[in-house]
Amino acid sequence: MYGVCGCCGALRPRYKRLVDNIFPEDPEDGLVKANMEKLTFYALSAPEKLDRIGAYLSERLSRDVARHRYGYVCIAMEALDQLLMACHCQSINLFVESFLKMVRKLLEADKPNLQILGTNSFVKFANIEEDTPSYHRSYDFFVSRFSEMCHSSFEDPDIRTKIRMAGIKGLQGVVRKTVNDELQANIWDPQHMDKIVPSLLFNLQSGEGTESRSPSPLQASKKEKESPAELTERCFRELLGRAAYGNIKNAVTPVLMHLDNHSLWEGKTFAVRCFKIIMYSIQSQHSHLVIQQLLGHLDANSKSSATVRAGIVEVLLEAAAIAASGSVGPTVLEVFNTLLRHLRLSVDYELTGSYDCTNIGTKIIKEHEERQLQEAVIRTIGSFANTLPTYQRSEVMLFIMGKIPIPGMHPTLPSTGSGPEVNRMIQVMLLKSLRQVTCGFQTTNMLTALPNSFLDPLLSFALLEDAEIRLLVLEILVSLIDRHDNLPKFSTISIISDISVLKLKVDKCSRQDNLFMKKHAQHLYRHIYLCSKEQSSVQPHFEKLYSLLALISMELANEEVVVDLIRVALALQDLALSCEEMLPVYNRCAVHALSSAYLNLISQLTTVPAFCQHVHEVIEMRQKESPYLLPEDVFIENPKIPKTLENLEGELLFQQAKITEVLGGSGYNTERLATPYVPQFTDEDRLSKRKSIGETISLQVEVESRNSPEKEERTPAEEITFETLKNAIVDSVGVEEQEKERRRQVVEKFQKAPFEEIAAHCGARATMLQSKLNQIFEITIRPPPSPSGTITSSYGQTQSRSVPVYEMKFPDLCVY
C-alpha cells in the first residue's frame, strides 16, 4: 500500500513536489528554506511553470483556510511573497492573478490576523515595479475591502487599530500600484475616490489634537507609525501629491462632502487641518483649482447656517494664505465677486432676520453669527488681495468701489430688504473690505494706481454724516498714502519735541507724486477741512486726520504742498475760533489740538528755526494758560476741557502773518502763505463720478468765451507800468475770487436752467460758429480764373467772372 502511494507520488509534476516540500510537518517550524530556494531556482529556470506554481499554491492555501490550518496559510503567503520578489519575467501576470486571488481569500476571512496577513502581502506586491503591463487586472474589490477595514469597529481597541492601519496601508498600496499605470482602472474616478478619501478622513479625524505638519514633513518615528492618524496623513499627502491637473476636482469633492455630511464646517479646526494638508500636498500651480471648488461650495451653501458658511470662509482664508500668488488663478475678479456677493447676502439675512430654506422652511437668523461671518469674509478678501501684484490690487479696489451703493451715483443693488439701513450696512461692509485690500498697498505711481474713478467716490463718502463711514474713508486714505510704514508712528496725536526719535522714512517727492498732488491736492485739503468741522467727529477721526496730514507731508510734499498744508492747519485754527459753525466745545478744543500737533510736526520737517521757535512759543504758552488746546489734555479717556471756549487771542494762537514772514525769508511763497485757505465748494457735493453734460458744455463755453478773438479785439492794449503791477499784486486775490464766482455761475446755469434755454444758447453759438466758417471759406476759396477776363463792379472793384466750362475759350495748345 505504501509502495503504491510512493509510486504515485513520484509521478506527480515536479513543481507540485517542490511546492509540497516547502511545507514542514509541523507548521510552527516555519518555511523550509532549503526547499524554498530549490522552488525559487526552478521558477527562475522555467518561468513558463510560474503560473502553475501560483495556481497550486492558491489551491493549497484555500484548502488550509477552509480547514483552519492557519500556520500553513502563513507559510504559503511567505512563499508567494518570495516568489513574487524574485521573478520579473513575462509570465508574472498569470502568477499575479493567483497571488491576488489568495490575497482576496484572506481579506474575505473573518479572522483579523488573516486580513492583516493578506494586506501586508498586497503592500509588498504594490511596491514591486512590474516589467510587463497588465490589461485585465481589476482592483475594485481591494478598494472596497480596504475602505471597509478603515472603518473597522472591532471590539478589542488594539485589534481595531491594527485592522484600520492595515486598511490604510492597503489603500496606499492600491494608489501606488494604479496611479501611474495608464492601463489600470483609473483610481481617480469618483467611484473610487468616494471610498478612499472618506476612509482616510475618518481615521484622520480619530486622531484629533495632532497638528498638520509642514509642507515637507520629516520621516516619522516608530511611535508615529503606530498611530492611524499619522499614517493616514502620510497616505493622504501621497495621494494628493500624485494628483494631476484634471484629477484635483475628483480628489477634493469627497472632502467637501465628508465635511458636509458630518457637520465638520462649524468646528472649523478639522476642516482647516484637512485643507492645510491639501494645499501643502498638491502641486502649487494647481492651488487655484482648490480655491475655485471652495468658492463653488460656498455658493452651494448660500442658505446654510451662518456657522457653516463662516467655516467655509475660514478655510478659504487659510488656503489663500498657503497658496500665495497661485491662489486666485486666472479669474481674479470672479473670486472677489463671489465673496462680495456672500457679504451682501449676509447683510440681507441679518436685517431681515430670516430666509427661506428649501428643505426646512423658514430659518431664523442669529445676528451675532452673521456678524462673525461678515468679519470672516472681510478678512478673507484681504488675504486674497495680499497675494496680488499692485496692478491687480488696483483693479480689485476699483471693482469693490463699483459695488458700493452711493446716493446720486448709481442705483442701489437689488436686495430683499432694500432701504436706507440696507444701503448703510452695505456701504460699511464694502468699505471695510476695501480697507482690508488697501492694507500694505504700495505703489510708485499714485496717479495710475488711484484714478479719478476711484478717488472721487471714495472722497465723496467723507462728506456723509455717518461717523463710521467717514472714519473708514480716512483709514483707507491713510493706508493708500503710507508707503514707507510711517503710520504706526502717528497712531496717536501728541506734541513731539524732537521728531528725530521717530526715525521717519522720508524720500524725495517724485515727478509722479507731484502730478498726483497737482491734480488731487485741493480735493484732499477740502475733505480734511470738512471732516474736521463735522460735529459727530470723535477722537479716532481726529487721530486719522492727523495721520493723514502727517503722511501727506512725508510722502507727497513739495514746497507748494507744504505751504498749502500750513494754510490748511491755520484754517483749522480759524474754524475752531469761529462761532458760526456752532461746534461743541470738545470739537473746538480737538481742532485746536490737531492744528497745534500738526504745526509742531511740519515746523520740524521744514527745518526753519524761526518757524520752529514761533510754534514752540505758542505751545509753551498753551501749556501754561490753556492746556485744553493741546492734544495731551483733549485726546484722553476723560478730556480736561472747559465749559466754554472764549477770549482766545494773542500768544495762544499761531499767527499767519508771523509764519508768512519767517517762511518768506527761507524762500517760500509769501503771497500764497498770506492768503487764508478757503475750501473750494464744487460740484462734488452731488457725489457724482463724472461731470454732467451741462457742466461739460459750460466748461466748453467758458473756454471759448475766454479765447474768443472778438474779445481780444475789444480789449484795448494796456500800458504796463509800476502802478499796474502793484495793483495786479494787491487785487490778485479779489480777481481770483471773482473768477471762481463767475465759473460757478456758469456751471450752475447749465445745471439748473431749463433744457429749452440751454438748447437755444447752444444753437445760437452753433449759428455764430457757422457764420464764421462761411466767412473763412469765402476768403480762402475763390472761383477759378476765367479766360474771358475780369469784370468791374459798380463800385470800381475788379471781380472775377465765373464762365461755364463749355463757353470758355482755351488756347490751341491746351486742346487735343
Coordinates of C-alpha atoms in Angstrom, one line a residue, residues 248-741:
I248 CA -7.9 67.7 -8.4
K249 CA -11.6 68.1 -8.5
N250 CA -12.3 64.4 -8.0
A251 CA -9.9 64.3 -5.0
V252 CA -11.3 67.4 -3.3
T253 CA -15.1 66.8 -3.9
P254 CA -15.3 63.8 -1.4
V255 CA -13.5 66.0 1.2
L256 CA -16.3 68.7 0.9
M257 CA -19.0 66.0 1.0
H258 CA -17.5 64.4 4.1
L259 CA -17.3 67.7 5.9
D260 CA -20.9 68.4 5.0
N261 CA -22.3 65.0 6.0
H262 CA -20.6 65.1 9.4
S263 CA -21.2 68.8 10.1
L264 CA -17.5 69.5 10.4
W265 CA -17.5 73.0 9.0
E266 CA -18.9 74.5 12.2
G267 CA -15.9 73.4 14.3
K268 CA -13.6 74.8 11.7
T269 CA -10.5 73.1 13.2
F270 CA -10.7 69.8 11.4
A271 CA -11.8 71.4 8.1
V272 CA -8.9 73.9 8.3
R273 CA -6.5 71.0 9.0
C274 CA -7.8 69.0 6.0
F275 CA -7.3 71.8 3.6
K276 CA -3.9 72.7 5.0
I277 CA -2.9 69.1 4.1
I278 CA -4.4 69.5 0.7
M279 CA -2.8 72.9 -0.1
Y280 CA 0.6 71.8 1.1
S281 CA 0.5 68.4 -0.8
I282 CA -0.8 69.3 -4.2
Q283 CA 1.4 71.0 -6.9
S284 CA 1.5 74.8 -6.4
Q285 CA 0.2 75.5 -9.9
H286 CA -3.0 73.7 -9.1
S287 CA -3.8 75.7 -6.0
H288 CA -6.4 77.9 -7.7
L289 CA -8.5 74.8 -8.5
V290 CA -9.0 74.1 -4.9
I291 CA -9.9 77.7 -4.2
Q292 CA -12.5 77.6 -7.0
Q293 CA -14.0 74.5 -5.6
L294 CA -14.3 76.1 -2.2
L295 CA -15.9 79.1 -3.7
G296 CA -18.4 76.9 -5.6
H297 CA -19.2 75.0 -2.4
L298 CA -19.8 78.4 -0.6
D299 CA -22.3 79.2 -3.4
A300 CA -24.0 75.9 -2.9
N301 CA -24.3 76.5 0.8
S302 CA -25.6 80.1 0.4
K303 CA -28.7 79.1 2.5
S304 CA -26.9 77.1 5.1
S305 CA -26.4 78.3 8.6
A306 CA -24.0 81.2 9.2
T307 CA -21.6 78.9 11.1
V308 CA -21.3 76.6 8.1
R309 CA -20.7 79.5 5.7
A310 CA -18.2 81.0 8.2
G311 CA -16.4 77.7 8.4
I312 CA -16.0 77.5 4.6
V313 CA -14.8 81.1 4.5
E314 CA -12.2 80.4 7.3
V315 CA -10.9 77.5 5.2
L316 CA -10.7 79.8 2.2
L317 CA -8.7 82.3 4.4
E318 CA -6.2 79.6 5.4
A319 CA -6.0 78.2 1.9
A320 CA -5.3 81.6 0.3
A321 CA -2.5 82.3 2.8
I322 CA -0.8 79.0 1.9
A323 CA -1.3 79.2 -1.9
A324 CA 0.1 82.8 -2.0
S325 CA 0.2 84.1 -5.6
G326 CA -1.3 81.0 -7.1
S327 CA -4.5 81.1 -5.1
V328 CA -6.6 83.3 -7.2
G329 CA -5.7 81.9 -10.7
P330 CA -7.0 83.5 -13.9
T331 CA -10.4 84.7 -12.7
V332 CA -9.3 87.4 -10.2
L333 CA -12.4 89.5 -10.1
E334 CA -14.7 86.4 -10.0
V335 CA -13.1 85.4 -6.7
F336 CA -13.8 88.8 -5.2
N337 CA -17.3 89.0 -6.8
T338 CA -18.3 85.7 -5.1
L339 CA -17.0 86.9 -1.7
L340 CA -18.8 90.3 -2.0
R341 CA -22.0 88.6 -3.1
H342 CA -22.0 86.4 0.1
L343 CA -21.2 89.5 2.2
R344 CA -24.2 91.2 0.7
L345 CA -26.4 88.1 1.3
S346 CA -25.2 88.0 5.0
V347 CA -26.2 91.6 5.4
D348 CA -29.7 90.9 3.9
Y349 CA -30.1 87.9 6.2
E350 CA -29.1 89.9 9.2
L351 CA -31.5 92.8 8.5
T352 CA -34.5 90.6 7.5
G353 CA -33.9 88.2 10.4
S354 CA -34.7 85.0 8.4
Y355 CA -34.6 83.4 5.0
D356 CA -36.5 80.6 3.2
C357 CA -34.7 77.3 3.1
T358 CA -35.9 74.7 0.6
N359 CA -35.5 71.7 3.0
I360 CA -36.5 73.1 6.4
G361 CA -38.7 76.1 5.6
T362 CA -38.0 79.5 7.1
K363 CA -34.9 79.7 9.2
I364 CA -34.3 82.2 11.9
I365 CA -31.1 84.2 11.7
K366 CA -28.8 84.8 14.7
E367 CA -27.4 88.2 14.3
H368 CA -24.0 87.6 16.1
E369 CA -23.3 84.6 13.8
E370 CA -23.9 86.7 10.7
R371 CA -21.6 89.4 12.1
Q372 CA -18.9 86.7 12.6
L373 CA -19.4 85.6 9.0
Q374 CA -19.1 89.1 7.7
E375 CA -15.8 89.7 9.6
A376 CA -14.5 86.4 8.2
V377 CA -15.4 87.3 4.6
I378 CA -13.7 90.7 5.0
R379 CA -10.5 89.1 6.4
T380 CA -10.6 86.6 3.5
I381 CA -10.9 89.4 0.9
G382 CA -7.8 91.0 2.5
S383 CA -6.0 87.7 2.4
F384 CA -6.6 87.2 -1.3
A385 CA -5.7 90.8 -2.0
N386 CA -2.3 90.4 -0.3
T387 CA -1.4 87.7 -2.9
L388 CA -2.0 90.0 -5.8
P389 CA 0.5 92.3 -7.6
T390 CA -0.1 96.1 -7.4
Y391 CA -1.8 96.5 -10.7
Q392 CA -4.3 93.7 -10.0
R393 CA -5.0 95.1 -6.5
S394 CA -5.8 98.4 -8.1
E395 CA -8.4 96.7 -10.3
V396 CA -9.9 94.9 -7.2
M397 CA -10.1 98.3 -5.4
L398 CA -12.0 99.8 -8.4
F399 CA -14.2 96.7 -8.6
I400 CA -15.2 96.9 -4.9
M401 CA -15.8 100.7 -5.2
G402 CA -18.1 100.0 -8.1
K403 CA -20.2 97.7 -5.9
I404 CA -20.8 100.3 -3.1
P405 CA -24.2 102.0 -3.4
I406 CA -23.6 105.7 -3.5
P407 CA -26.5 108.2 -3.4
G408 CA -26.8 110.0 -6.7
M409 CA -24.1 107.9 -8.5
H410 CA -25.7 104.7 -9.4
P411 CA -28.8 102.8 -8.2
T412 CA -28.9 100.6 -5.2
L413 CA -28.1 97.0 -5.8
P414 CA -31.2 94.7 -5.6
S415 CA -31.9 93.5 -2.1
T416 CA -34.5 91.6 -0.3
G417 CA -34.9 94.4 2.2
S418 CA -33.9 97.5 0.2
G419 CA -33.8 100.7 2.2
P420 CA -31.5 103.2 3.9
E421 CA -30.4 100.8 6.6
V422 CA -29.5 98.2 3.9
N423 CA -27.6 100.7 1.9
R424 CA -25.7 101.9 5.0
M425 CA -24.8 98.3 6.1
I426 CA -23.6 97.5 2.6
Q427 CA -21.5 100.7 2.5
V428 CA -19.9 99.9 5.8
M429 CA -19.1 96.3 4.9
L430 CA -17.7 97.1 1.5
L431 CA -15.6 99.9 2.9
K432 CA -14.3 97.5 5.5
S433 CA -13.4 95.2 2.6
L434 CA -11.8 98.0 0.8
R435 CA -9.8 98.9 3.9
Q436 CA -8.6 95.3 4.1
V437 CA -7.5 95.3 0.5
T438 CA -5.6 98.6 0.9
C439 CA -3.6 97.4 3.9
G440 CA 0.0 97.1 2.8
F441 CA -0.7 98.6 -0.6
Q442 CA 2.4 100.2 -2.1
T443 CA 2.8 101.8 -5.5
T444 CA 5.4 104.0 -7.1
N445 CA 2.9 105.8 -9.3
M446 CA -0.1 107.1 -7.3
L447 CA -1.6 108.7 -10.4
T448 CA -2.2 105.5 -12.2
A449 CA -2.9 103.3 -9.2
L450 CA -5.6 105.7 -7.8
P451 CA -7.5 107.1 -10.8
N452 CA -10.4 109.6 -10.6
S453 CA -12.9 106.8 -10.9
F454 CA -11.7 105.5 -7.5
L455 CA -10.7 108.6 -5.6
D456 CA -13.8 110.7 -6.4
P457 CA -16.4 108.3 -5.0
L458 CA -14.1 107.5 -2.1
L459 CA -13.7 111.1 -1.1
S460 CA -17.4 111.6 -1.5
F461 CA -18.0 109.3 1.5
A462 CA -16.0 111.7 3.6
L463 CA -18.9 114.2 3.2
L464 CA -21.6 111.9 4.6
E465 CA -23.0 112.4 8.1
D466 CA -22.3 108.8 9.2
A467 CA -19.3 108.9 11.5
E468 CA -18.4 105.3 11.0
I469 CA -18.3 105.7 7.2
R470 CA -16.1 108.8 7.5
L471 CA -13.7 107.0 9.7
L472 CA -13.4 104.1 7.3
V473 CA -12.7 106.5 4.4
L474 CA -9.9 108.2 6.5
E475 CA -8.4 104.8 7.3
I476 CA -8.4 103.8 3.6
L477 CA -6.8 107.1 2.6
V478 CA -4.1 106.7 5.2
S479 CA -3.3 103.1 4.1
L480 CA -3.0 104.2 0.4
I481 CA -0.7 107.1 1.1
D482 CA 1.6 105.3 3.7
R483 CA 4.2 103.7 1.5
H484 CA 7.1 103.7 4.0
D485 CA 5.4 102.2 7.1
N486 CA 5.4 105.5 8.9
L487 CA 1.7 105.2 10.0
P488 CA 2.4 103.5 13.4
K489 CA 4.5 106.5 14.4
F490 CA 1.5 108.7 14.0
S491 CA -1.2 106.5 15.6
T492 CA -1.8 109.0 18.4
I493 CA -1.8 112.8 18.4
S494 CA 0.9 114.3 20.6
I495 CA 3.4 117.2 20.8
I496 CA 6.8 115.7 19.9
S497 CA 9.6 117.9 20.9
D498 CA 12.1 116.2 18.7
I499 CA 10.8 114.1 15.7
S500 CA 14.2 112.6 15.1
V501 CA 13.4 109.9 17.8
L502 CA 10.6 108.7 15.5
K503 CA 13.2 107.7 12.8
L504 CA 10.9 108.6 10.0
K505 CA 11.5 107.4 6.5
V506 CA 11.3 110.3 4.1
D507 CA 12.0 110.1 0.3
K508 CA 12.2 112.9 -2.2
C509 CA 8.8 113.6 -3.9
S510 CA 8.9 112.0 -7.3
R511 CA 7.5 113.5 -10.5
Q512 CA 4.5 111.2 -10.5
D513 CA 3.7 112.3 -6.9
N514 CA 3.9 115.9 -7.9
L515 CA 1.5 115.3 -10.7
F516 CA -0.8 113.4 -8.3
M517 CA -0.9 116.3 -5.8
K518 CA -1.3 118.9 -8.6
K519 CA -4.4 117.0 -9.6
H520 CA -5.9 115.9 -6.3
A521 CA -4.4 118.1 -3.6
Q522 CA -7.3 120.6 -3.3
H523 CA -9.8 117.8 -3.0
L524 CA -7.8 116.2 -0.2
Y525 CA -7.4 119.6 1.7
R526 CA -11.1 120.2 1.3
H527 CA -12.1 116.9 2.7
I528 CA -9.7 117.3 5.6
Y529 CA -11.2 120.6 6.4
L530 CA -14.8 119.5 6.1
C531 CA -14.2 116.3 8.2
S532 CA -12.8 118.5 10.9
K533 CA -16.0 120.6 11.2
E534 CA -18.3 117.6 11.5
Q535 CA -20.0 117.7 14.9
S536 CA -20.1 113.9 15.1
S537 CA -16.3 113.5 14.8
V538 CA -14.7 111.9 17.8
Q539 CA -11.1 111.1 18.9
P540 CA -10.5 108.4 16.3
H541 CA -11.5 110.8 13.5
F542 CA -9.0 113.5 14.7
E543 CA -6.3 110.9 15.1
K544 CA -6.7 109.7 11.5
L545 CA -6.9 113.3 10.2
Y546 CA -3.6 113.9 12.0
S547 CA -2.1 110.8 10.4
L548 CA -3.4 111.8 7.0
L549 CA -1.8 115.3 7.3
A550 CA 1.5 113.9 8.6
L551 CA 1.7 111.2 5.8
I552 CA 1.0 113.7 3.1
S553 CA 3.8 115.8 4.5
M554 CA 6.1 112.7 4.4
E555 CA 5.1 111.0 1.2
L556 CA 3.8 113.6 -1.2
A557 CA 5.1 117.0 -0.1
N558 CA 6.9 119.5 -2.3
E559 CA 7.3 123.2 -1.4
E560 CA 3.9 124.2 -2.7
V561 CA 2.2 121.3 -0.8
V562 CA 4.0 122.3 2.4
V563 CA 2.7 125.9 2.0
D564 CA -0.9 124.7 1.4
L565 CA -0.8 122.3 4.4
I566 CA 0.3 125.1 6.7
R567 CA -2.6 127.2 5.3
V568 CA -5.0 124.3 6.0
A569 CA -3.7 124.0 9.6
L570 CA -4.2 127.7 10.1
A571 CA -7.6 127.5 8.6
L572 CA -8.5 124.7 11.1
Q573 CA -7.5 127.1 13.9
D574 CA -9.8 129.8 12.5
L575 CA -12.5 127.2 12.2
A576 CA -12.2 126.4 15.9
L577 CA -12.3 130.1 16.8
S578 CA -15.4 130.7 14.7
C579 CA -18.7 130.8 16.4
E580 CA -20.7 130.5 13.2
E581 CA -20.2 126.7 12.8
M582 CA -21.8 126.0 16.2
L583 CA -19.2 123.3 17.1
P584 CA -19.4 121.8 20.5
V585 CA -16.6 122.8 22.9
Y586 CA -14.9 119.4 22.7
N587 CA -14.7 119.6 18.9
R588 CA -13.3 123.1 19.0
C589 CA -10.6 122.0 21.5
A590 CA -9.9 118.9 19.4
V591 CA -9.4 121.0 16.2
H592 CA -7.1 123.4 18.2
A593 CA -5.1 120.3 19.4
L594 CA -5.0 118.8 15.9
S595 CA -3.7 122.1 14.4
S596 CA -1.1 122.6 17.1
A597 CA 0.2 119.0 16.8
Y598 CA 0.5 119.2 13.0
L599 CA 2.2 122.6 13.0
N600 CA 4.7 121.3 15.6
L601 CA 5.4 118.4 13.2
I602 CA 5.6 120.4 9.9
S603 CA 7.8 123.1 11.5
Q604 CA 10.4 120.5 12.4
L605 CA 10.1 118.9 8.9
T606 CA 10.8 122.3 7.2
T607 CA 13.8 122.9 9.5
V608 CA 13.2 126.7 9.6
P609 CA 14.5 127.8 13.0
A610 CA 12.3 130.9 13.3
F611 CA 9.2 128.8 12.3
C612 CA 10.0 126.2 14.9
Q613 CA 10.6 128.9 17.5
H614 CA 7.2 130.5 16.9
V615 CA 5.4 127.2 17.1
H616 CA 7.3 126.3 20.3
E617 CA 6.5 129.6 22.0
V618 CA 2.7 129.2 21.3
I619 CA 2.7 125.6 22.6
E620 CA 4.6 126.7 25.7
M621 CA 2.1 129.4 26.3
R622 CA -0.8 127.0 25.9
Q623 CA 0.8 124.6 28.3
K624 CA 0.8 127.3 30.9
E625 CA -2.5 129.0 30.4
S626 CA -4.7 126.8 28.2
P627 CA -3.7 123.1 28.2
Y628 CA -7.1 122.2 26.9
L629 CA -5.9 123.4 23.5
L630 CA -3.2 120.7 23.3
P631 CA -3.7 117.0 22.5
E632 CA -2.4 115.8 25.8
D633 CA -5.5 117.2 27.6
V634 CA -8.0 116.5 24.9
F635 CA -7.4 113.1 23.4
I636 CA -7.6 111.1 26.7
E637 CA -10.2 109.0 28.3
N638 CA -11.6 111.9 30.4
P639 CA -10.8 115.1 28.4
K640 CA -10.0 118.1 30.5
I641 CA -11.9 120.8 28.7
P642 CA -13.7 123.9 29.9
K643 CA -17.5 124.5 29.7
T644 CA -17.0 127.4 27.3
L645 CA -14.2 128.5 25.0
E646 CA -13.8 132.2 24.8
N647 CA -11.2 135.0 24.6
L648 CA -8.5 133.0 22.8
E649 CA -6.2 135.5 21.2
G650 CA -2.6 136.8 21.1
E651 CA 0.1 134.5 22.1
L652 CA -2.2 131.5 22.5
L653 CA -2.7 131.4 18.7
F654 CA -0.5 130.7 15.7
Q655 CA -0.1 133.9 13.7
Q656 CA -0.4 133.6 10.0
A657 CA 1.5 136.9 9.4
K658 CA 4.3 135.8 11.6
I659 CA 4.6 132.4 9.9
T660 CA 4.5 134.0 6.5
E661 CA 7.3 136.4 7.5
V662 CA 9.6 133.7 8.8
L663 CA 9.0 131.3 5.9
G664 CA 9.3 134.0 3.4
G665 CA 12.9 134.5 4.5
S666 CA 13.6 130.9 3.6
G667 CA 12.3 131.2 0.0
Y668 CA 8.7 130.0 0.5
N669 CA 5.8 131.7 -1.5
T670 CA 4.8 134.5 0.9
E671 CA 1.9 135.6 -1.3
R672 CA 0.3 132.1 -1.1
L673 CA 1.1 131.9 2.6
A674 CA -0.5 135.2 3.3
T675 CA -3.8 134.0 1.6
P676 CA -6.1 132.3 4.1
Y677 CA -7.2 128.9 3.0
V678 CA -10.9 128.7 1.9
P679 CA -12.2 125.3 0.8
Q680 CA -13.5 125.1 -2.7
F681 CA -17.2 124.2 -2.7
T682 CA -17.5 122.5 -6.0
D683 CA -20.0 120.3 -7.8
E684 CA -18.5 117.3 -5.9
D685 CA -21.2 117.5 -3.2
R686 CA -23.5 115.7 -5.7
L687 CA -21.4 112.6 -5.1
S688 CA -21.2 112.0 -8.9
K689 CA -18.4 110.1 -10.6
R690 CA -18.5 112.1 -13.8
K691 CA -19.4 115.5 -14.9
S692 CA -22.9 116.1 -16.3
I693 CA -23.4 117.0 -19.9
G694 CA -24.5 120.5 -18.9
E695 CA -21.2 121.0 -16.9
T696 CA -19.2 119.8 -19.8
I697 CA -20.9 122.2 -22.2
S698 CA -20.5 125.1 -19.7
L699 CA -16.8 124.4 -19.5
Q700 CA -16.5 124.4 -23.3
V701 CA -18.5 127.7 -23.5
E702 CA -16.2 129.2 -20.8
V703 CA -13.1 128.3 -22.7
E704 CA -14.5 129.6 -25.9
S705 CA -15.5 132.9 -24.3
R706 CA -12.1 133.3 -22.8
N707 CA -10.3 132.5 -26.1
S708 CA -12.7 134.3 -28.5
P709 CA -10.8 136.6 -31.0
E710 CA -13.7 139.1 -30.7
K711 CA -13.0 139.5 -27.0
E712 CA -9.3 140.0 -27.7
E713 CA -10.1 142.7 -30.3
R714 CA -12.4 144.6 -27.9
T715 CA -9.8 144.6 -25.1
P716 CA -7.6 147.7 -25.7
A717 CA -3.9 147.3 -25.2
E718 CA -3.0 148.5 -21.7
E719 CA 0.3 150.1 -20.9
I720 CA 2.2 148.2 -18.3
T721 CA 3.6 150.5 -15.5
F722 CA 4.8 150.1 -12.0
E723 CA 1.4 151.1 -10.7
T724 CA -0.2 148.4 -12.9
L725 CA 2.0 145.7 -11.5
K726 CA 1.3 146.9 -7.9
N727 CA -2.4 146.9 -8.5
A728 CA -2.3 143.4 -10.0
I729 CA -0.5 142.0 -7.0
V730 CA -2.9 143.7 -4.5
D731 CA -6.0 142.8 -6.4
S732 CA -5.0 139.3 -7.4
V733 CA -6.9 137.7 -4.6
G734 CA -10.1 139.5 -5.4
V735 CA -9.7 138.8 -9.1
E736 CA -9.3 135.1 -8.4
E737 CA -12.4 135.0 -6.2
Q738 CA -14.4 136.8 -8.9
E739 CA -13.2 134.3 -11.5
K740 CA -14.2 131.4 -9.3
E741 CA -17.6 133.0 -8.7

